[in-house]
mmCIF file of C-alpha atoms in Angstrom:
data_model
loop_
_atom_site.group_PDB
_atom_site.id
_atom_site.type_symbol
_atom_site.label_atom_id
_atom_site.label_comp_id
_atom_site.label_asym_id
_atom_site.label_seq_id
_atom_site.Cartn_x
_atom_site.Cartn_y
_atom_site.Cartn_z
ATOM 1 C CA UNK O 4 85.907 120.768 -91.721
ATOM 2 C CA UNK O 5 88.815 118.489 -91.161
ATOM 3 C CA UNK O 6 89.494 118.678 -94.751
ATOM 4 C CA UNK O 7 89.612 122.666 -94.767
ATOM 5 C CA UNK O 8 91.698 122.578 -91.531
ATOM 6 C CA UNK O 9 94.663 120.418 -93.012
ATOM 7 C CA UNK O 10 94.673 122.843 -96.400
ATOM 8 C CA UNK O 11 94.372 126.295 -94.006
ATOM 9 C CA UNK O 12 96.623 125.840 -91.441
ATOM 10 C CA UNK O 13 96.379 128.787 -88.805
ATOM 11 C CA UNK O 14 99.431 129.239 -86.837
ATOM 12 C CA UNK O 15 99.642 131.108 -83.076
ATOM 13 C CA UNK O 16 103.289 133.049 -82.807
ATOM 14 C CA UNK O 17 103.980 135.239 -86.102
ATOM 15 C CA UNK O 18 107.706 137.124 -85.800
ATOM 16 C CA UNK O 19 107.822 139.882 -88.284
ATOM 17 C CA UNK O 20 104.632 142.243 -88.887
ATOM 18 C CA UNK O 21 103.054 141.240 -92.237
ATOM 19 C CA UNK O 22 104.082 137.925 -92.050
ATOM 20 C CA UNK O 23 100.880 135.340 -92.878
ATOM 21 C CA UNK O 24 99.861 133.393 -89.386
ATOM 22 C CA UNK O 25 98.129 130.534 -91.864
ATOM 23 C CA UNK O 26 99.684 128.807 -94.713
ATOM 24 C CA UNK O 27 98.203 126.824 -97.429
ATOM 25 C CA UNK O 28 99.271 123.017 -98.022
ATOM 26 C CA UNK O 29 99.526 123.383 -101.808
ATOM 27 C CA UNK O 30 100.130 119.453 -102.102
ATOM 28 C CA UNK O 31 96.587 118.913 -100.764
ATOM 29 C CA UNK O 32 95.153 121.427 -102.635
ATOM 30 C CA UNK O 33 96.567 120.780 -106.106
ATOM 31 C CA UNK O 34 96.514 116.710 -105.581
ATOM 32 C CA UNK O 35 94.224 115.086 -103.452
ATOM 33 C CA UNK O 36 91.727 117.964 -102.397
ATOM 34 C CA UNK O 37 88.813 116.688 -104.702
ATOM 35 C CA UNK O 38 88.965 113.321 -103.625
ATOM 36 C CA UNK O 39 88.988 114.034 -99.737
ATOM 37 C CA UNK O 40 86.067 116.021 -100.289
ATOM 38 C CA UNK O 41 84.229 113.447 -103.281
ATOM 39 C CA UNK O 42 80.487 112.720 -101.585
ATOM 40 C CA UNK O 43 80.438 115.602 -99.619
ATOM 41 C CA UNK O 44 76.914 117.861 -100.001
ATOM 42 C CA UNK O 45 78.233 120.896 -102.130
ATOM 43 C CA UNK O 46 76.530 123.322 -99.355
ATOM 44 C CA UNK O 47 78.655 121.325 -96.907
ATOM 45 C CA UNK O 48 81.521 121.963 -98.695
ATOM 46 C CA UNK O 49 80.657 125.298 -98.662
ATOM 47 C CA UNK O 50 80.147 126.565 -95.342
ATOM 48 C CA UNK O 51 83.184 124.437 -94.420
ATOM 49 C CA UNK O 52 85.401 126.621 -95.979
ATOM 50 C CA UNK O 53 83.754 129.390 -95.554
ATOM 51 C CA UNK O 54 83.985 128.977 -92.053
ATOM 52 C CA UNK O 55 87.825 128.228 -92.405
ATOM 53 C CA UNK O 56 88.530 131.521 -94.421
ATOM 54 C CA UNK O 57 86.686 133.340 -91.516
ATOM 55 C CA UNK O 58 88.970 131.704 -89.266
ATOM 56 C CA UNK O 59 91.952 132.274 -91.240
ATOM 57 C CA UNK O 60 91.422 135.879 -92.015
ATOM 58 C CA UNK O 61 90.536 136.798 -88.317
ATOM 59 C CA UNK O 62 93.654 135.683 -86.849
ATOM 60 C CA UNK O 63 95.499 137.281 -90.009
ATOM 61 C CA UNK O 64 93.768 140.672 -88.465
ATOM 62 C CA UNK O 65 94.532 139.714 -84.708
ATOM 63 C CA UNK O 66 97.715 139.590 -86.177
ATOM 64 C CA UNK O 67 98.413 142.876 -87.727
ATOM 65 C CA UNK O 68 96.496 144.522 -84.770
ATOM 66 C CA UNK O 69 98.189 143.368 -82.009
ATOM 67 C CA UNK O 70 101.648 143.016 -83.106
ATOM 68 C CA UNK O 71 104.303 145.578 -81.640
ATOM 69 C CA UNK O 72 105.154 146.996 -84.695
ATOM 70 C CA UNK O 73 101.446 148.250 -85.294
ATOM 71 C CA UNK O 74 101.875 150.762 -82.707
ATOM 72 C CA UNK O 75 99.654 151.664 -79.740
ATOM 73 C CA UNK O 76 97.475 154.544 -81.383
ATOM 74 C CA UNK O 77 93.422 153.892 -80.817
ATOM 75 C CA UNK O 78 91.129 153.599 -82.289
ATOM 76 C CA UNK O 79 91.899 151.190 -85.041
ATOM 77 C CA UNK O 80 90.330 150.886 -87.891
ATOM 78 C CA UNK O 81 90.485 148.075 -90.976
ATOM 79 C CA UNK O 82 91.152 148.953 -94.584
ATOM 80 C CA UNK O 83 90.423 145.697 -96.869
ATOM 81 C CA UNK O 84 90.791 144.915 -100.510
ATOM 82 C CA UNK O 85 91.290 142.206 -102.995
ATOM 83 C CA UNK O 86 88.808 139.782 -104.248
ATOM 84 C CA UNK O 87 89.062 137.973 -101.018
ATOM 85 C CA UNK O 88 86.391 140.645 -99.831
ATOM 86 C CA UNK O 89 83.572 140.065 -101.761
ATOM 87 C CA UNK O 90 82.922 137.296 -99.265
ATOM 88 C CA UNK O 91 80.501 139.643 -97.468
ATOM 89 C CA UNK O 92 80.052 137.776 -93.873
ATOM 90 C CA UNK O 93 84.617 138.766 -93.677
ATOM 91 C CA UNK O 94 83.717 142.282 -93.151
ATOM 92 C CA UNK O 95 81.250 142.449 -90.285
ATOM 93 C CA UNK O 96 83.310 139.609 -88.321
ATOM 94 C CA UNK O 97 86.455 141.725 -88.586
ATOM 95 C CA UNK O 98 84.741 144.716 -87.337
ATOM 96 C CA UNK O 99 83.588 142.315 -84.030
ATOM 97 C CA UNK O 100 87.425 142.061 -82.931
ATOM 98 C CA UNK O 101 88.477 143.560 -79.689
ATOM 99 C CA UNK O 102 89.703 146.704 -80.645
ATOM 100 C CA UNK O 103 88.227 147.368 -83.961
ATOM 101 C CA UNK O 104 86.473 150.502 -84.274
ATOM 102 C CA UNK O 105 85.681 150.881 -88.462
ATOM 103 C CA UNK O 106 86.145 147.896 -91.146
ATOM 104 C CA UNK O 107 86.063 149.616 -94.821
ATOM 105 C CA UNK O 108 85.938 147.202 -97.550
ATOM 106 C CA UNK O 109 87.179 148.716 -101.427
ATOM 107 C CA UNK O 110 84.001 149.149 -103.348
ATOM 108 C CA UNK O 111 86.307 147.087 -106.187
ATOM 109 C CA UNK O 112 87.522 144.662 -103.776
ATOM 110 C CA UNK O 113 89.024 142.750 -106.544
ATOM 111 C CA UNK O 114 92.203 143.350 -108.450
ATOM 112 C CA UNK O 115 90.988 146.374 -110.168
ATOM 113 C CA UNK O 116 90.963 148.125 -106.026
ATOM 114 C CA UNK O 117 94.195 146.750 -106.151
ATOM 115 C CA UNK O 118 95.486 148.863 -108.644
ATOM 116 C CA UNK O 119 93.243 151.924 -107.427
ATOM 117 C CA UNK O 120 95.295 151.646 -104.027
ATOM 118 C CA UNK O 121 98.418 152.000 -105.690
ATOM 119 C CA UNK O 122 96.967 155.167 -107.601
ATOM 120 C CA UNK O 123 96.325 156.711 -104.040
ATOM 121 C CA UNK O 124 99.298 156.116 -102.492
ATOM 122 C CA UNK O 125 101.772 157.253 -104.993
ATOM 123 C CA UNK O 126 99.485 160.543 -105.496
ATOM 124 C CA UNK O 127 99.682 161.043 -101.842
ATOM 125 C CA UNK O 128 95.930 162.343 -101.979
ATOM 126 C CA UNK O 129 94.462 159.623 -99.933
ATOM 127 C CA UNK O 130 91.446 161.634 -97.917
ATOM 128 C CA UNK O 131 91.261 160.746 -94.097
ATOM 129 C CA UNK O 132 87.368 159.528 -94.807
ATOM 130 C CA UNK O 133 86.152 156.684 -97.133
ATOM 131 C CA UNK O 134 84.825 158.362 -100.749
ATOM 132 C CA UNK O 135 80.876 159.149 -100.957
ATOM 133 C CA UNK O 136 80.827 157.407 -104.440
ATOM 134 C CA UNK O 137 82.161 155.589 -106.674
ATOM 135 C CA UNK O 138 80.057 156.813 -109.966
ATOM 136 C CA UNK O 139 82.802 157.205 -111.761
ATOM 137 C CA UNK O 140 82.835 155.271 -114.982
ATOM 138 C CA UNK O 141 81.422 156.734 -118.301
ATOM 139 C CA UNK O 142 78.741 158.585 -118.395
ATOM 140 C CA UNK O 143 75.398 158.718 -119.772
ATOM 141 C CA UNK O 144 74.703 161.358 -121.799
ATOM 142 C CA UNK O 145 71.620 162.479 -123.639
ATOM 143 C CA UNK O 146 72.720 161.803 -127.480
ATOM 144 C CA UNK O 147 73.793 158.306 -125.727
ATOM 145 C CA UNK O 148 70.625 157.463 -123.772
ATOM 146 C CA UNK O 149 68.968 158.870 -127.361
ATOM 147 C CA UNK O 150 70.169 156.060 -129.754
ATOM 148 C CA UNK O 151 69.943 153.438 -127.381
ATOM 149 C CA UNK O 152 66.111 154.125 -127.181
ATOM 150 C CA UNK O 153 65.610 154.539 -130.682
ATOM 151 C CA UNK O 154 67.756 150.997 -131.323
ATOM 152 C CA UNK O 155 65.446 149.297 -128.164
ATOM 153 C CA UNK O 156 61.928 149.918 -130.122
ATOM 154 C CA UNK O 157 60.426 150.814 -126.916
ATOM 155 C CA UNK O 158 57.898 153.805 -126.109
ATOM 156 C CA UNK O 159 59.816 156.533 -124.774
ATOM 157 C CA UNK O 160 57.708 159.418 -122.799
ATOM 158 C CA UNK O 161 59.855 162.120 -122.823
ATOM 159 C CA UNK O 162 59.947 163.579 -119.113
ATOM 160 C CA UNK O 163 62.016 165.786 -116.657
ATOM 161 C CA UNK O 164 63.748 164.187 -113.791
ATOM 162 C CA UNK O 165 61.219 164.879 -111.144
ATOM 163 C CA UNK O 166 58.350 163.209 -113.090
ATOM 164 C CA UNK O 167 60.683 160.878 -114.342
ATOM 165 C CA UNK O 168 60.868 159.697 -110.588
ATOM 166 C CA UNK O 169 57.635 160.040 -109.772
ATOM 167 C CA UNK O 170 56.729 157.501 -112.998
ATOM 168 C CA UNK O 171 59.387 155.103 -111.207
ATOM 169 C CA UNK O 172 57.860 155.114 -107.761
ATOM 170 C CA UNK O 173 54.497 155.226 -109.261
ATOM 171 C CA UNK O 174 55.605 151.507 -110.988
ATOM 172 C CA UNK O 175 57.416 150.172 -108.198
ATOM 173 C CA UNK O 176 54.906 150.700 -106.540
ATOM 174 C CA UNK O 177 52.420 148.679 -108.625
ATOM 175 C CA UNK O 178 54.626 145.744 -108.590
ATOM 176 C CA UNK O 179 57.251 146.457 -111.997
ATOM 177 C CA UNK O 180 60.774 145.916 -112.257
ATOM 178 C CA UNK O 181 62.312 149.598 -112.702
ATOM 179 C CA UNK O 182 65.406 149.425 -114.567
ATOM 180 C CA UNK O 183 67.384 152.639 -113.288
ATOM 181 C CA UNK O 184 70.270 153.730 -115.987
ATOM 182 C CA UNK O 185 71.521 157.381 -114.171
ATOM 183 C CA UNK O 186 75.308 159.162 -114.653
ATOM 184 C CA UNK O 187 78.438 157.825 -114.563
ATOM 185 C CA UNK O 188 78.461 154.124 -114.297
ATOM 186 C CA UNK O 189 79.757 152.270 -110.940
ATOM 187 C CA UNK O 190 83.455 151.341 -109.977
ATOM 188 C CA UNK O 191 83.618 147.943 -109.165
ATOM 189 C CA UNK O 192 81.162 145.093 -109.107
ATOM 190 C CA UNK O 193 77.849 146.609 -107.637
ATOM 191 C CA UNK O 194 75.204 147.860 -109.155
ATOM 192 C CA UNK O 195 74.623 150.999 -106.540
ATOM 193 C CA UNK O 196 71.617 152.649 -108.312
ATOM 194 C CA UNK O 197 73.741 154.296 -111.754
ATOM 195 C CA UNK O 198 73.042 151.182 -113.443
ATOM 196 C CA UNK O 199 70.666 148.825 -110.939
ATOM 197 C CA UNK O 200 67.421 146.739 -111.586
ATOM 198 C CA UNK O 201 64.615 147.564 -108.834
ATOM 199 C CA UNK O 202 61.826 145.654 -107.232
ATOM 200 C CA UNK O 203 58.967 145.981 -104.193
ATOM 201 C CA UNK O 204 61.214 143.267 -101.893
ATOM 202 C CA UNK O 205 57.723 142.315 -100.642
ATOM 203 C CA UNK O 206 56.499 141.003 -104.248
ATOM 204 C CA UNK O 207 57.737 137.291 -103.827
ATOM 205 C CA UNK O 208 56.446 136.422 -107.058
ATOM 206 C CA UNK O 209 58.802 138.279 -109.016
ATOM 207 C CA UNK O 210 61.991 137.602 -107.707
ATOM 208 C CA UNK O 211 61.936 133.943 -109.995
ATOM 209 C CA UNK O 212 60.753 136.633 -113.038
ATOM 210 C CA UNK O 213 64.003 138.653 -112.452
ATOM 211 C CA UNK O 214 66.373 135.652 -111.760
ATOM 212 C CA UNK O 215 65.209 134.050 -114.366
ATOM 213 C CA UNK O 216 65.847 136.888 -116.647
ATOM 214 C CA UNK O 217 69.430 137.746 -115.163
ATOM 215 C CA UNK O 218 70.435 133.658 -115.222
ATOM 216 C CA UNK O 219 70.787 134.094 -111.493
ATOM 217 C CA UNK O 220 70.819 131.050 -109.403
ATOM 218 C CA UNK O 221 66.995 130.766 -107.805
ATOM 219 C CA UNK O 222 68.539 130.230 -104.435
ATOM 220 C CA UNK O 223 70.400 133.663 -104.238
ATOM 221 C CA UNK O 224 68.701 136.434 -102.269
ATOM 222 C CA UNK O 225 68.472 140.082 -103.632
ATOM 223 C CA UNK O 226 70.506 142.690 -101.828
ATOM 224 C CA UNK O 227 68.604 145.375 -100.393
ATOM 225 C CA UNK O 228 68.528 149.166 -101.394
ATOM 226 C CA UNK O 229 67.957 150.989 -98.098
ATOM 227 C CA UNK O 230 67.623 154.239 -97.136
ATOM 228 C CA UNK O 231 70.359 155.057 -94.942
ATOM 229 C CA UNK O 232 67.502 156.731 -91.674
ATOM 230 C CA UNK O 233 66.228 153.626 -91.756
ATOM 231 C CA UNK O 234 68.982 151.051 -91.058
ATOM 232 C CA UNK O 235 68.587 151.239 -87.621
ATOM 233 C CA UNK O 236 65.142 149.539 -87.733
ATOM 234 C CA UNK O 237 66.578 146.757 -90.224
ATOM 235 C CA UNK O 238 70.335 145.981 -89.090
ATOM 236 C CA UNK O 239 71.524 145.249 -85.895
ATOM 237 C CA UNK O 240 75.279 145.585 -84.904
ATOM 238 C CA UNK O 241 76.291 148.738 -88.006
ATOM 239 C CA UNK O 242 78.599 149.643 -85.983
ATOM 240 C CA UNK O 243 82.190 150.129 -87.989
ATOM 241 C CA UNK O 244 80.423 149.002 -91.029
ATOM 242 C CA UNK O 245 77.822 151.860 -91.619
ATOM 243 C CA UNK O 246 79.993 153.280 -94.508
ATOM 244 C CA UNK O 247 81.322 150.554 -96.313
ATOM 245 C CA UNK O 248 77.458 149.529 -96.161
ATOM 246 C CA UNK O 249 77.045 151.700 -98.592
ATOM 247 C CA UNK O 250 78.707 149.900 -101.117
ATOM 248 C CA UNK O 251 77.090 146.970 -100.554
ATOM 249 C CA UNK O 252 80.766 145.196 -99.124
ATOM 250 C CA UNK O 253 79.075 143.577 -96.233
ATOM 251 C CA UNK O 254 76.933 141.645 -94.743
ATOM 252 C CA UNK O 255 74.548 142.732 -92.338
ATOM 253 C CA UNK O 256 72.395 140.854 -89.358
ATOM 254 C CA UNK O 257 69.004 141.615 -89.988
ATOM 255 C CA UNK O 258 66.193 142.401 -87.345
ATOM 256 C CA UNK O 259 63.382 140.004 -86.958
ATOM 257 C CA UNK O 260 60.774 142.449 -88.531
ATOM 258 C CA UNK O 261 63.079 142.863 -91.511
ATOM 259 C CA UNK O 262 63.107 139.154 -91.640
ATOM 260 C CA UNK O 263 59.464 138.699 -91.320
ATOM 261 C CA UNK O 264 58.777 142.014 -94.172
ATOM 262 C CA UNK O 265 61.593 141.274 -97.054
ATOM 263 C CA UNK O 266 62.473 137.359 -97.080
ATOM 264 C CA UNK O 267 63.608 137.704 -100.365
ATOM 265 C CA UNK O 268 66.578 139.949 -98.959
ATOM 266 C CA UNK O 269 68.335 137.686 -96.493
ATOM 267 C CA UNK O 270 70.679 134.962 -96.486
ATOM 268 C CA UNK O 271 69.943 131.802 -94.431
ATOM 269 C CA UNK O 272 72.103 133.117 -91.880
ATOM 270 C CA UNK O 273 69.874 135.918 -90.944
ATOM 271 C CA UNK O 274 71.867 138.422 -92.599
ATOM 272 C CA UNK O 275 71.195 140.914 -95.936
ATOM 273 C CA UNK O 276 74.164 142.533 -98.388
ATOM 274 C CA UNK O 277 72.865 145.519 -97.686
ATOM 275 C CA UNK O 278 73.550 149.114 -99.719
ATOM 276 C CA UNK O 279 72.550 152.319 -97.024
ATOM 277 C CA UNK O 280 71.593 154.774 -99.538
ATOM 278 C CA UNK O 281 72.265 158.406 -98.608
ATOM 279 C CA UNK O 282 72.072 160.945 -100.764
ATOM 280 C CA UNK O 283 75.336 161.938 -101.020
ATOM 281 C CA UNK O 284 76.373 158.259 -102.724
ATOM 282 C CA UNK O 285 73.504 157.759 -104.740
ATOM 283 C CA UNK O 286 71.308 160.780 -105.335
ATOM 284 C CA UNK O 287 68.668 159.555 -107.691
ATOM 285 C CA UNK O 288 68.540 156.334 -106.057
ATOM 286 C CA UNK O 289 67.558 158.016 -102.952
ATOM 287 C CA UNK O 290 65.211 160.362 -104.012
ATOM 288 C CA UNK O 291 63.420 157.011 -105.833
ATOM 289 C CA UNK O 292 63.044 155.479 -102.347
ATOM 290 C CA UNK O 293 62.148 158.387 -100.856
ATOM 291 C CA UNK O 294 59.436 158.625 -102.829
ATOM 292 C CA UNK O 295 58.480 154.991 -102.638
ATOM 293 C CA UNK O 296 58.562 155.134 -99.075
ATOM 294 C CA UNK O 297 55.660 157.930 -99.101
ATOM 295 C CA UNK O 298 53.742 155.790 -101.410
#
């Protein structure tokens, strides 16, 4: 911690709005930085800095909410991008600031939302409400899905989209790994259900199958797919974060009966990186977990 506090320095009194109330000590972190911190447990390391960036970014957002030049309008609200915010625990402690009524995190928080800002702003089409989805990458289409079944050599049952859900929930279910390939294919880094791998979050036993299969580090947890009616009995605290939750952008503090039901889901912090699924952002993905939630 001492380490992280001589890199991050976090200032108090910041003149000019925009200005940075932290600064970074690049000697440290270009020359000796490794060898202060040779010894040290890597999840020490870790949290250490994670717990500096939390600092750091906090009082950046104290900052640029209550300096004069912000202006005096309420309710505030949080817009957030760059790769800085796929660290999911930044997004629920911003939206616990005095003051703070909505944190929305890009669903590309990295360099590509960067660029899809711009776009916005120089169209001057920017809507007053965060989009419903982001399925907007190529498409599948049926001579696509077509060849790619014939080159996989696997047994295709020709179906409609009802019974072609139906078969889904049916396997889920019964303890299989669904594979869900539907539209255009996700902006950003999250799989949101247009290109997502699915499994019963009670079946412990095949979360190794899956990591193994992905290369996935054993120790991370699966983010859970959640249908949006039933947050309230899984999250606590979605205030200001119930619609960036749907891009899976934060981090959310689980209740103990989620805890108890899905360990495979949550961080050892308590919390989940949660996607609400409505039907509006992901349609087929919801209708799936409607049905698995009759079944």
């Amino acid at each position: 911690r001492a380490t992280f506090a001589s890199l991050i320095r976090i200032g108090h009194a910041v003149a000019t709005l925009g200005a940075s109330p932290f600064t970074v000590d690049r000697k440290l972190l270009h020359g000796g930085l490794r060898k202060a911190l040779a010894g040290a447990p890597p999840a020490d390391v870790a949290r250490a800095l994670q717990d500096r960036i939390e600092e750091a970014v906090l009082r950046f957002a104290e900052v640029a909410v209550r300096h004069p030049g912000a202006g005096t309008t309420a309710p505030t609200r949080l817009a957030c991008s760059g790769g800085l915010f796929a660290n999911v625990r930044l997004a629920p402690r911003l939206a616990s600031l005095d003051g703070v009524t909505r944190v929305d995190v890009c669903p590309a928080m990295s360099d590509e939302g960067l660029a899809l800002g711009a776009a916005l702003a120089a169209s001057g089409c920017i809507a007053d409400e965060a989009c419903d989805t982001v399925a907007w990458g190529p498409a599948i289409t049926p001579e696509t899905a077509a060849r790619a079944l014939e080159r996989s050599a696997l047994h295709v049952l020709a179906s409609d989209r009802e019974r072609s859900l139906d078969l889904a929930a049916d396997a889920l279910a019964a303890g299989a790994v669904v594979a869900l390939a539907d539209g255009r294919l996700e902006f950003g880094p999250r799989a949101l259900g247009q290109r997502s791998l699915l499994f019963d979050a009670r079946k412990t036993a095949l979360a190794p199958h899956v990591s193994r299969a992905l290369g996935r580090p054993a120790h991370m947890p699966f983010a859970p797919a959640t249908l949006a009616d039933e947050a309230q009995h899984c999250y606590a605290e979605l205030d200001g974060l119930s619609a960036t939750a749907r891009f899976m952008t934060a981090a959310l503090d689980t209740s103990a009966a989620f805890r108890a039901a899905f360990p495979l889901a949550v961080h050892v912090d308590g919390s989940a990186r949660a996607q609400l699924v409505t039907a509006s952002s992901a349609p087929t993905l919801h209708a799936l977990l409607l049905r698995f939630r009759e079944r």
